Coordinates of C-alpha atoms in Angstrom, one line a residue:
X915 CA 15.5 32.9 -6.7
X916 CA 13.9 36.1 -5.8
X917 CA 10.7 36.9 -7.7
X918 CA 11.0 40.5 -8.9
X919 CA 8.5 42.3 -11.2
X920 CA 9.2 41.7 -14.8
X921 CA 9.1 45.5 -15.4
X922 CA 9.9 48.4 -13.2
X923 CA 8.4 51.9 -13.3
X924 CA 10.2 54.2 -15.8
X925 CA 10.2 57.0 -13.2
X926 CA 13.5 57.4 -11.3
X927 CA 13.7 57.1 -7.6
X928 CA 14.6 60.7 -7.0
X929 CA 11.8 61.9 -9.2
X930 CA 9.3 59.8 -7.2
X931 CA 10.5 61.3 -3.9
X932 CA 10.2 64.8 -5.3
X933 CA 6.7 64.1 -6.7
X934 CA 5.7 62.6 -3.3
X935 CA 6.8 65.8 -1.6
X936 CA 9.4 64.2 0.6
X937 CA 12.5 65.5 -1.1
X938 CA 13.1 69.1 -2.4
X939 CA 14.3 69.2 -6.0
X940 CA 17.4 71.3 -5.1
X941 CA 18.4 68.8 -2.5
X942 CA 18.0 66.0 -5.1
X943 CA 20.3 67.8 -7.5
X944 CA 23.0 68.3 -4.8
X945 CA 22.9 64.6 -3.9
X946 CA 23.0 63.5 -7.5
X947 CA 26.1 65.6 -8.0
X948 CA 27.7 63.9 -5.0
X949 CA 26.7 60.5 -6.4
X950 CA 28.4 61.2 -9.7
X951 CA 31.6 62.2 -7.8
X952 CA 31.6 59.4 -5.1
X953 CA 29.5 56.7 -6.6
X954 CA 27.0 54.6 -4.5
X955 CA 23.3 54.1 -4.6
X956 CA 21.0 57.2 -4.4
X957 CA 18.8 55.7 -1.7
X958 CA 21.8 55.0 0.6
X959 CA 23.2 58.5 0.1
X960 CA 19.8 60.1 0.9
X961 CA 19.6 58.0 4.1
X962 CA 23.2 58.8 5.1
X963 CA 22.6 62.5 4.8
X964 CA 19.2 62.2 6.6
X965 CA 17.3 64.1 3.9
X966 CA 14.6 61.4 3.7
X967 CA 13.6 58.8 6.3
X968 CA 13.5 55.1 5.6
X969 CA 9.7 54.9 5.4
X970 CA 9.5 57.6 2.7
X971 CA 12.3 55.8 0.8
X972 CA 10.5 52.4 1.1
X973 CA 7.3 53.9 -0.3
X974 CA 9.2 55.3 -3.3
X975 CA 10.9 52.0 -3.9
X976 CA 7.5 50.3 -3.8
X977 CA 6.4 52.6 -6.6
X978 CA 9.6 52.2 -8.6
X979 CA 9.9 48.4 -8.3
X980 CA 6.2 47.7 -8.1
X981 CA 6.6 45.8 -4.9
X982 CA 4.0 45.8 -2.1
X983 CA 4.7 47.3 1.3
X984 CA 4.3 44.8 4.1
X985 CA 1.5 45.3 6.6
X986 CA 2.0 44.7 10.4
X987 CA 4.1 41.6 11.0
X988 CA 2.9 39.2 13.7
X989 CA 5.9 37.3 15.0
X990 CA 3.6 34.4 16.0
X991 CA 2.6 33.9 12.4
X992 CA 6.1 33.4 11.1
X993 CA 6.6 29.8 10.2
X994 CA 9.1 27.9 12.5
X995 CA 10.3 25.7 9.6
X996 CA 11.5 28.8 7.8
X997 CA 13.1 30.3 10.9
X998 CA 15.1 27.1 11.3
X999 CA 16.5 27.3 7.8
X1000 CA 18.0 30.8 8.1
X1001 CA 20.9 31.7 10.5
X1002 CA 19.9 34.7 12.7
X1003 CA 23.1 36.6 11.8
X1004 CA 22.3 36.3 8.1
X1005 CA 18.8 37.5 8.6
X1006 CA 19.9 40.5 10.7
X1007 CA 22.8 41.4 8.5
X1008 CA 20.6 41.7 5.4
X1009 CA 17.4 42.7 7.3
X1010 CA 15.2 40.1 5.7
X1011 CA 12.8 37.6 7.2
X1012 CA 10.9 34.7 5.5
X1013 CA 7.3 35.0 6.7
X1014 CA 5.3 32.1 5.2
X1015 CA 5.1 29.6 2.4
X1016 CA 2.3 30.0 -0.1
X1017 CA 0.2 27.3 -1.7
X1018 CA 2.4 27.3 -4.8
X1019 CA 5.6 26.8 -2.7
X1020 CA 6.8 30.4 -3.0
X1021 CA 8.2 31.9 0.3
X1022 CA 6.9 35.4 1.2
X1023 CA 9.9 37.4 2.6
X1024 CA 9.9 40.8 4.3
X1025 CA 12.9 42.8 3.0
X1026 CA 14.3 46.3 3.8
X1027 CA 16.6 46.3 0.7
X1028 CA 15.0 44.7 -2.3
X1029 CA 18.1 45.5 -4.4
X1030 CA 20.4 43.2 -2.3
X1031 CA 19.9 40.5 -5.0
X1032 CA 22.8 38.4 -3.8
X1033 CA 21.4 38.1 -0.3
X1034 CA 17.9 37.3 -1.6
X1035 CA 19.3 34.6 -3.8
X1036 CA 21.2 33.1 -0.9
X1037 CA 17.9 33.2 1.2
X1038 CA 16.1 31.4 -1.7
X1039 CA 18.7 28.6 -1.5
X1040 CA 18.4 28.4 2.3
X1041 CA 14.6 28.0 2.3
X1042 CA 14.7 25.9 -0.9
X1043 CA 12.1 27.9 -2.8
X1044 CA 11.6 31.0 -4.9
X1045 CA 10.8 34.2 -3.1
X1046 CA 8.0 36.8 -3.3
X1047 CA 9.3 40.1 -1.9
X1048 CA 7.4 42.5 0.3
X1049 CA 9.0 45.7 1.7
X1050 CA 9.3 46.5 5.4
X1051 CA 11.2 48.9 7.6
X1052 CA 14.6 47.5 8.6
X1053 CA 14.2 48.3 12.4
X1054 CA 10.8 46.4 12.4
X1055 CA 12.4 43.4 10.6
X1056 CA 15.2 43.3 13.2
X1057 CA 12.6 43.5 16.0
X1058 CA 10.5 40.6 14.7
X1059 CA 13.7 38.6 14.0
X1060 CA 14.6 38.9 17.7
X1061 CA 11.2 37.9 18.8
X1062 CA 11.0 34.9 16.4
X1063 CA 14.4 33.4 17.3
X1064 CA 13.7 33.8 21.0
X1065 CA 10.6 31.7 20.8
X1066 CA 10.5 28.4 22.6
X1067 CA 12.4 29.5 25.7
X1068 CA 9.4 30.1 28.0
X1069 CA 8.8 26.4 28.7
X1070 CA 12.4 25.8 29.6
X1071 CA 12.4 28.8 31.9
X1072 CA 9.2 27.6 33.6
X1073 CA 10.7 24.2 34.2
X1074 CA 13.8 25.6 35.7
X1075 CA 11.8 28.0 38.0
X1076 CA 10.1 24.9 39.4
X1077 CA 13.4 23.2 40.3
X1078 CA 14.3 23.0 44.0
X1079 CA 17.9 22.8 45.3
X1080 CA 17.3 19.1 46.0
X1081 CA 16.4 18.1 42.4
X1082 CA 19.0 20.5 41.0
X1083 CA 21.6 17.9 41.9
X1084 CA 19.7 15.3 39.9
X1085 CA 19.5 17.7 37.0
X1086 CA 23.3 18.0 37.1
X1087 CA 23.6 14.3 36.6
X1088 CA 21.9 14.7 33.2
X1089 CA 25.2 16.2 32.1
X1090 CA 27.9 13.5 31.9
X1091 CA 30.8 14.2 34.2
X1092 CA 34.4 13.2 34.0
X1093 CA 36.2 11.8 37.0
X1094 CA 39.3 14.0 36.7
X1095 CA 37.4 17.3 36.4
X1096 CA 38.4 19.7 39.2
X1097 CA 36.2 19.3 42.3
X1098 CA 34.4 16.4 40.8
X1099 CA 33.9 14.8 44.2
X1100 CA 32.2 17.8 45.7
X1101 CA 28.5 17.2 46.2
X1102 CA 27.4 20.9 46.4
X1103 CA 24.7 21.3 43.7
X1104 CA 26.0 24.5 42.2
X1105 CA 29.6 23.1 42.0
X1106 CA 28.2 19.9 40.4
X1107 CA 26.2 22.0 37.9
X1108 CA 29.1 24.2 36.8
X1109 CA 31.4 21.2 36.5
X1110 CA 28.8 19.3 34.6
X1111 CA 28.4 22.2 32.1
X1112 CA 32.1 22.3 31.5
X1113 CA 32.2 18.5 31.1
X1114 CA 29.3 18.5 28.7
X1115 CA 30.9 21.3 26.7
X1116 CA 34.1 19.4 26.3
X1117 CA 32.2 16.2 25.4
X1118 CA 30.2 18.0 22.7
X1119 CA 33.3 19.7 21.3
X1120 CA 32.1 23.3 22.2
X1121 CA 34.6 26.1 21.8
X1122 CA 32.8 28.5 24.1
X1123 CA 30.4 28.5 27.0
X1124 CA 28.3 31.7 27.4
X1125 CA 26.6 32.4 30.7
X1126 CA 24.2 35.3 30.1
X1127 CA 22.0 37.0 32.7
X1128 CA 18.7 38.6 31.7
X1129 CA 15.9 40.3 33.7
X1130 CA 14.2 37.2 35.1
X1131 CA 16.5 34.3 34.3
X1132 CA 19.8 33.4 32.8
X1133 CA 20.8 31.5 29.7
X1134 CA 23.7 29.0 29.2
X1135 CA 24.7 28.5 25.6
X1136 CA 27.5 26.5 23.9
X1137 CA 29.2 27.4 20.7
X1138 CA 29.7 24.2 18.7
X1139 CA 31.3 24.3 15.3
X1140 CA 30.8 28.1 15.2
X1141 CA 27.0 28.0 16.0
X1142 CA 25.5 28.9 19.4
X1143 CA 23.1 26.4 20.9
X1144 CA 21.1 27.1 24.1
X1145 CA 21.5 24.4 26.7
X1146 CA 19.7 25.4 29.9
X1147 CA 18.0 28.4 31.5
X1148 CA 18.7 28.4 35.2
X1149 CA 16.4 30.5 37.4
X1150 CA 17.5 34.0 38.4
X1151 CA 18.0 33.0 42.0
X1152 CA 20.9 30.7 41.0
X1153 CA 22.8 33.5 39.1
X1154 CA 25.0 34.8 41.9
X1155 CA 26.1 31.3 43.0
X1156 CA 26.9 30.2 39.5
X1157 CA 28.9 33.4 38.6
X1158 CA 30.8 33.2 41.9
X1159 CA 31.7 29.5 41.4
X1160 CA 33.2 30.2 38.0
X1161 CA 35.1 33.3 39.3
X1162 CA 36.5 31.3 42.2
X1163 CA 37.8 28.6 39.7
X1164 CA 39.3 31.3 37.5
X1165 CA 41.0 33.0 40.4
X1166 CA 39.0 36.2 40.0
X1167 CA 37.8 38.7 42.6
X1168 CA 34.3 37.7 43.4
X1169 CA 33.6 41.0 45.2
X1170 CA 34.4 43.1 42.1
X1171 CA 31.3 43.2 40.0
X1172 CA 31.6 46.6 38.3
X1173 CA 34.7 46.0 36.1
X1174 CA 35.5 43.3 33.5
X1175 CA 38.0 40.6 34.7
X1176 CA 40.0 38.0 32.8
X1177 CA 41.2 34.7 34.3
X1178 CA 42.0 31.2 33.4
X1179 CA 41.0 27.7 34.6
X1180 CA 43.2 24.7 33.9
X1181 CA 41.6 21.2 34.1
X1182 CA 42.4 17.7 33.0
X1183 CA 39.6 15.7 31.5
X1184 CA 39.7 12.2 30.0
X1185 CA 43.5 12.5 29.7
X1186 CA 43.3 15.9 27.9
X1187 CA 44.7 19.1 29.2
X1188 CA 42.0 21.8 28.9
X1189 CA 42.7 25.5 29.2
X1190 CA 39.6 27.7 29.8
X1191 CA 40.0 31.4 29.3
X1192 CA 37.4 33.2 31.4
X1193 CA 36.2 36.7 30.8
X1194 CA 33.5 38.6 32.8
X1195 CA 31.7 41.8 31.9
X1196 CA 29.1 43.8 33.8
X1197 CA 25.6 44.1 32.2
X1198 CA 22.3 45.6 33.2
X1199 CA 21.2 42.4 34.8
X1200 CA 24.5 41.2 36.4
X1201 CA 27.8 39.9 35.3
X1202 CA 28.0 37.7 32.1
X1203 CA 30.7 35.2 31.6
X1204 CA 32.3 33.8 28.5
X1205 CA 34.5 30.7 28.8
X1206 CA 36.8 29.9 25.8
X1207 CA 37.7 26.2 25.9
X1208 CA 41.1 25.3 24.5
X1209 CA 42.1 21.7 24.1
X1210 CA 45.9 21.9 24.2
X1211 CA 46.3 18.5 22.7
X1212 CA 44.3 19.3 19.5
X1213 CA 45.5 22.7 18.5
X1214 CA 48.7 21.8 16.6
X1215 CA 47.6 20.6 13.2
X1216 CA 49.6 19.5 10.2
X1217 CA 49.3 21.6 7.0
X1218 CA 47.5 18.7 5.4
X1219 CA 44.8 18.7 8.0
X1220 CA 43.6 22.3 7.4
X1221 CA 41.5 21.5 4.3
X1222 CA 43.8 23.1 1.6
X1223 CA 43.0 22.4 -2.0
X1224 CA 46.2 21.0 -3.7
X1225 CA 47.0 24.2 -5.5
X1226 CA 46.6 26.3 -2.3
X1227 CA 48.7 23.8 -0.3
X1228 CA 51.5 24.1 -2.8
X1229 CA 51.4 27.9 -2.6
X1230 CA 51.6 27.8 1.2
X1231 CA 54.4 25.3 1.3
X1232 CA 56.4 27.5 -1.1
X1233 CA 55.7 30.7 1.0
X1234 CA 56.8 29.4 4.3
X1235 CA 60.1 28.3 2.9
X1236 CA 61.0 31.8 1.9
X1237 CA 63.8 33.5 3.7
X1238 CA 62.1 36.9 4.0
X1239 CA 58.8 38.7 3.4
X1240 CA 55.4 39.0 5.1
X1241 CA 52.8 36.3 5.0
X1242 CA 49.4 37.5 6.1
X1243 CA 46.4 35.4 7.2
X1244 CA 43.1 37.3 7.2
X1245 CA 39.6 36.6 8.3
X1246 CA 37.1 37.4 11.1
X1247 CA 37.5 36.4 14.7
X1248 CA 37.1 32.7 15.2
X1249 CA 38.0 31.8 11.6
X1250 CA 41.1 29.7 12.6
X1251 CA 43.8 32.2 11.7
X1252 CA 46.0 31.4 14.8
X1253 CA 45.6 27.7 14.2
X1254 CA 46.9 28.2 10.6
X1255 CA 49.8 30.2 11.8
X1256 CA 50.8 27.5 14.3
X1257 CA 50.6 24.9 11.5
X1258 CA 52.9 27.1 9.4
X1259 CA 55.4 27.4 12.2
X1260 CA 55.3 23.7 13.1
X1261 CA 56.0 22.9 9.4
X1262 CA 59.3 24.9 9.4
X1263 CA 60.3 24.5 13.1
X1264 CA 63.8 23.1 12.9
X1265 CA 66.9 23.5 15.2
X1266 CA 68.7 25.7 12.6
X1267 CA 65.9 28.4 12.7
X1268 CA 65.4 31.0 15.4
X1269 CA 61.7 31.5 15.7
X1270 CA 60.1 34.1 17.9
X1271 CA 56.4 34.9 18.5
X1272 CA 54.5 37.6 20.2
X1273 CA 50.8 36.7 20.8
X1274 CA 47.7 37.7 22.7
X1275 CA 47.5 35.3 24.3
X1276 CA 49.9 32.4 23.9
X1277 CA 47.5 29.6 23.1
X1278 CA 49.9 26.7 22.6
X1279 CA 53.5 26.0 23.6
X1280 CA 55.7 25.2 20.6
X1281 CA 58.9 23.3 21.5
X1282 CA 61.9 25.2 20.4
X1283 CA 60.1 28.4 19.8
X1284 CA 60.4 31.5 22.0
X1285 CA 56.9 32.8 22.7
X1286 CA 55.9 36.1 24.3
X1287 CA 52.5 37.3 25.5
X1288 CA 51.6 40.9 25.1
X1289 CA 51.0 42.8 28.4
X1290 CA 49.6 46.4 27.8
X1291 CA 49.9 47.2 31.5
X1292 CA 53.7 47.2 31.2
X1293 CA 53.7 48.6 27.7
X1294 CA 54.5 45.2 26.1
X1295 CA 52.5 45.6 22.9
X1296 CA 52.8 43.9 19.5
X1297 CA 54.9 46.8 18.3
X1298 CA 57.3 47.1 21.3
X1299 CA 57.8 43.3 21.4
X1300 CA 58.4 43.1 17.7
X1301 CA 60.9 45.9 17.9
X1302 CA 62.8 44.1 20.7
X1303 CA 62.7 40.8 18.7
X1304 CA 64.8 42.4 15.9
X1305 CA 67.8 42.6 18.4
X1306 CA 67.6 38.8 19.0
X1307 CA 68.8 37.6 15.6
X1308 CA 65.5 36.0 14.5
X1309 CA 64.9 34.0 11.3
X1310 CA 61.1 33.8 11.6
X1311 CA 58.8 36.1 13.6
X1312 CA 55.1 35.6 14.2
X1313 CA 53.1 38.6 15.2
X1314 CA 49.6 37.7 16.6
X1315 CA 47.9 40.6 14.8
X1316 CA 48.8 43.8 12.9
X1317 CA 46.5 46.3 14.6
X1318 CA 48.1 49.7 13.9
X1319 CA 50.5 51.6 11.8
X1320 CA 53.4 51.2 14.2
X1321 CA 53.2 47.4 14.2
X1322 CA 52.7 47.3 10.4
X1323 CA 55.8 49.5 9.8
X1324 CA 58.1 47.4 12.1
X1325 CA 56.8 44.2 10.5
X1326 CA 57.5 45.5 7.0
X1327 CA 61.0 46.7 8.1
X1328 CA 61.7 43.3 9.5
X1329 CA 60.6 41.7 6.2
X1330 CA 62.7 44.0 4.1
X1331 CA 65.8 43.3 6.3
X1332 CA 65.8 39.5 5.7
X1333 CA 63.2 38.1 8.1
X1334 CA 60.2 36.0 7.4
X1335 CA 57.2 37.6 9.2
X1336 CA 53.9 35.8 9.8
X1337 CA 50.9 37.7 11.0
X1338 CA 47.1 38.2 10.9
X1339 CA 44.9 41.1 9.9
X1340 CA 41.1 41.6 9.9
X1341 CA 39.7 41.9 6.3
X1342 CA 37.0 40.0 4.4
X1343 CA 39.2 38.6 1.7
X1344 CA 42.9 38.4 0.6
X1345 CA 43.1 41.5 -1.6
X1346 CA 41.4 43.5 1.2
X1347 CA 44.6 43.1 3.3
X1348 CA 46.5 45.3 0.8
X1349 CA 44.1 48.2 1.1
X1350 CA 43.8 47.7 4.9
X1351 CA 47.6 48.2 5.2
X1352 CA 47.4 51.3 3.0
X1353 CA 44.5 52.7 5.0
X1354 CA 46.6 52.3 8.1
X1355 CA 49.1 54.6 6.6
X1356 CA 51.7 52.2 5.1
X1357 CA 53.1 53.5 1.8
X1358 CA 52.0 51.3 -1.2
X1359 CA 55.5 50.7 -2.4
X1360 CA 56.4 49.2 1.0
X1361 CA 53.4 46.9 0.8
X1362 CA 54.3 45.9 -2.7
X1363 CA 57.9 45.1 -1.9
X1364 CA 57.3 43.2 1.4
X1365 CA 54.1 41.2 1.2
X1366 CA 54.8 37.8 -0.5
X1367 CA 51.5 36.0 0.2
X1368 CA 48.0 36.6 1.6
X1369 CA 45.6 33.9 2.7
X1370 CA 42.0 34.5 3.6
X1371 CA 40.1 31.8 5.4
X1372 CA 36.8 30.8 6.9
X1373 CA 35.7 27.7 8.9
X1374 CA 32.9 25.6 7.5
X1375 CA 31.0 22.9 9.2
X1376 CA 31.6 19.5 7.7
X1377 CA 28.7 17.0 7.1
X1378 CA 28.2 14.2 9.6
X1379 CA 29.5 11.0 8.0
X1380 CA 26.7 9.0 9.7
X1381 CA 23.7 10.8 8.3
X1382 CA 24.8 12.7 5.2
X1383 CA 22.8 12.0 2.1
X1384 CA 23.0 13.0 -1.6
X1385 CA 20.5 14.8 -3.7
X1386 CA 20.3 16.4 -7.1
X1387 CA 20.9 20.1 -6.8
X1388 CA 18.5 22.6 -8.3
X1389 CA 19.8 24.9 -11.1
X1390 CA 19.4 27.9 -8.7
X1391 CA 21.6 26.2 -6.0
X1392 CA 24.2 25.3 -8.6
X1393 CA 24.2 28.9 -9.9
X1394 CA 24.6 30.4 -6.4
X1395 CA 27.8 28.5 -5.8
X1396 CA 29.2 29.7 -9.1
X1397 CA 29.3 26.2 -10.6
X1398 CA 29.0 26.0 -14.3
X1399 CA 28.0 22.6 -15.6
X1400 CA 29.7 21.4 -18.8
X1401 CA 26.2 20.7 -20.3
X1402 CA 23.2 22.8 -19.6
X1403 CA 21.1 19.8 -18.4
X1404 CA 23.8 18.1 -16.5
X1405 CA 22.7 16.8 -13.1
X1406 CA 24.9 18.0 -10.2
X1407 CA 24.9 16.0 -7.0
X1408 CA 25.1 17.8 -3.7
X1409 CA 25.1 16.5 -0.1
X1410 CA 23.3 17.5 3.1
X1411 CA 23.0 16.2 6.7
X1412 CA 19.8 14.6 7.7
X1413 CA 20.6 14.8 11.4
X1414 CA 21.3 12.0 13.9
X1415 CA 22.2 11.5 17.5
X1416 CA 25.9 11.5 16.6
X1417 CA 25.8 15.1 15.4
X1418 CA 23.1 16.3 17.9
X1419 CA 20.6 16.4 15.0
X1420 CA 22.5 19.3 13.3
X1421 CA 23.7 17.3 10.3
X1422 CA 27.2 18.6 10.8
X1423 CA 30.2 17.3 12.8
X1424 CA 33.5 19.1 12.9
X1425 CA 34.9 22.0 10.8
X1426 CA 37.5 22.6 8.2
X1427 CA 38.9 25.6 6.4
X1428 CA 38.1 27.1 3.0
X1429 CA 40.9 29.3 1.7
X1430 CA 41.7 32.1 -0.8
X1431 CA 45.4 32.4 -1.4
X1432 CA 46.7 35.4 -3.3
X1433 CA 50.3 35.3 -4.5
X1434 CA 51.3 38.9 -5.5
X1435 CA 52.7 38.7 -9.1
X1436 CA 54.6 41.6 -10.8
X1437 CA 51.3 42.7 -12.4
X1438 CA 49.5 42.7 -9.0
X1439 CA 52.4 44.7 -7.5
X1440 CA 52.0 47.3 -10.1
X1441 CA 48.4 47.6 -9.2
X1442 CA 49.3 48.0 -5.5
X1443 CA 51.8 50.7 -6.4
X1444 CA 49.0 52.5 -8.2
X1445 CA 46.9 52.3 -5.0
X1446 CA 43.9 50.8 -6.8
X1447 CA 40.9 49.5 -4.9
X1448 CA 40.8 45.9 -3.6
X1449 CA 38.1 45.0 -6.0
X1450 CA 40.4 45.7 -9.0
X1451 CA 43.2 43.7 -7.4
X1452 CA 40.8 40.8 -6.7
X1453 CA 39.6 40.7 -10.4
X1454 CA 43.1 40.7 -11.7
X1455 CA 44.1 37.9 -9.1
X1456 CA 41.1 35.8 -10.2
X1457 CA 42.0 36.3 -13.8
X1458 CA 45.5 34.9 -12.9
X1459 CA 44.0 31.8 -11.3
X1460 CA 43.2 32.7 -7.7
X1461 CA 40.2 30.7 -6.3
X1462 CA 37.9 32.7 -4.1
X1463 CA 36.6 31.5 -0.8
X1464 CA 33.2 30.6 -2.4
X1465 CA 34.9 28.7 -5.2
X1466 CA 37.0 26.7 -2.7
X1467 CA 33.8 26.1 -0.7
X1468 CA 32.0 25.0 -3.9
X1469 CA 34.7 22.3 -4.6
X1470 CA 34.1 21.0 -1.1
X1471 CA 30.4 20.8 -1.7
X1472 CA 31.0 18.8 -4.9
X1473 CA 33.3 16.5 -2.9
X1474 CA 30.5 15.8 -0.4
X1475 CA 32.4 17.4 2.5
X1476 CA 29.9 20.2 3.3
X1477 CA 26.6 21.5 2.1
X1478 CA 25.8 24.4 -0.2
X1479 CA 23.8 26.2 2.5
X1480 CA 26.9 26.1 4.8
X1481 CA 29.2 27.6 2.2
X1482 CA 26.7 30.3 1.4
X1483 CA 26.3 31.1 5.1
X1484 CA 30.0 31.4 5.7
X1485 CA 31.1 33.2 2.5
X1486 CA 28.3 35.7 2.3
X1487 CA 28.4 38.6 -0.2
X1488 CA 32.2 39.2 0.0
X1489 CA 33.1 36.1 -1.9
X1490 CA 30.2 35.9 -4.3

């Protein structure tokens, strides 16, 4: 837990700023009036309106909360063992950085927002110790975070700089190749290196390969189970050859380096058909390439394979059997929304149903389903394709994503005229999908009458079965997950991964979903009609039995499927 002072100053933040001479009294009165009307924290409003700067606000918070202001931060002094405990995205999002571990075990942390108690409590769980807070500017924290997480690459770069074209081929052999990879018999070092990277990515179960140029070198990183891992840093002199090789395989124009391009590579490896979507983008140091690996044989999953809790699975099975209405799946990019939609369609795909989909792109061919890929160049958008579908007598329609008002209105019209519509939308949780549709411009009464179910989901890494171990969780860890022991002194057993060769020493192997399924009841529909905020809808849904993402994750922690740190990393503040 975060160690905050037992008593704060009685002086209010605004009064401190006025006394320090950094905020005129009249300006304070105006902002306080706005705060009463709009809500929000005074410090945030002052920063938004640029009437004080962050340094002045930090000094005032230091006086009010009786917390010290951090001196200069030396990135070299930040402990590696603490950096390894904290995901970089988490540290950047909440602008906090663990600095060192004191003799009594407390971890000193630099923080830009000492009132973000939830984030500080999550950090305490990640580092496994109570926190002592010191205040620092957010921009400086971000700068030091970047420097700390970039450490350790200099040796790899030096080793790559010393490589010659002759031993580059030997280096490529370190990555295991598969005989049926395209051009596998070609002995050219660059071709062998690119093929080896693809082969190794498939072997390790990577979903993406990132080839990123910088000023003096380039980095190749794999995304495995949602986390990026750096693999090699080829020297700058190989950049043009590697980029050109990938572009040739993807059928792209190697002479065009100023504009983004999209292509596709199809390969067969170890009996598997692998589709690779290739995207290039110009940067200051040359083109970068992102390759999305899609194993066509492993996309289609059964509903029972998605990690649903029994109650949520029963809800989903009942929803997809409905004859009309909208079912929404929500979550950030890469959270498995499309995979879930495919599983829904596969569960109801029968000869007596006419199922049509419009996607961007079509990721998997479903037998018996008519699938269309959007093409903005010829004005084939989600909205225009969906409008055309209504003239083809469909029973079920899947829309890849509701991005705008036009698509939303056509989808709702389809649902109200006797069609089952499946789609995705980008929000943090299930109730947020309601307010997102209203924000787009959809009338609340249309949302209330058409939406029959909303599912939010995230993907969590599952513990490696070969090295996972149990331990007695601390009371703070149990509290963070929202678990309430029946007895105050009851020991709760959690699990964690020790790391082994089978899981690349990460402690995790594979992923599964955690879910939040909201079934709009008559009471919830009344709230939607009243156009209340998503927080009120969520509280009412939880009172009616809806399990949040974090609660579903907590059940998987207790079952030994994943770790508490992983659930906290994935759910963040929105599901606390």
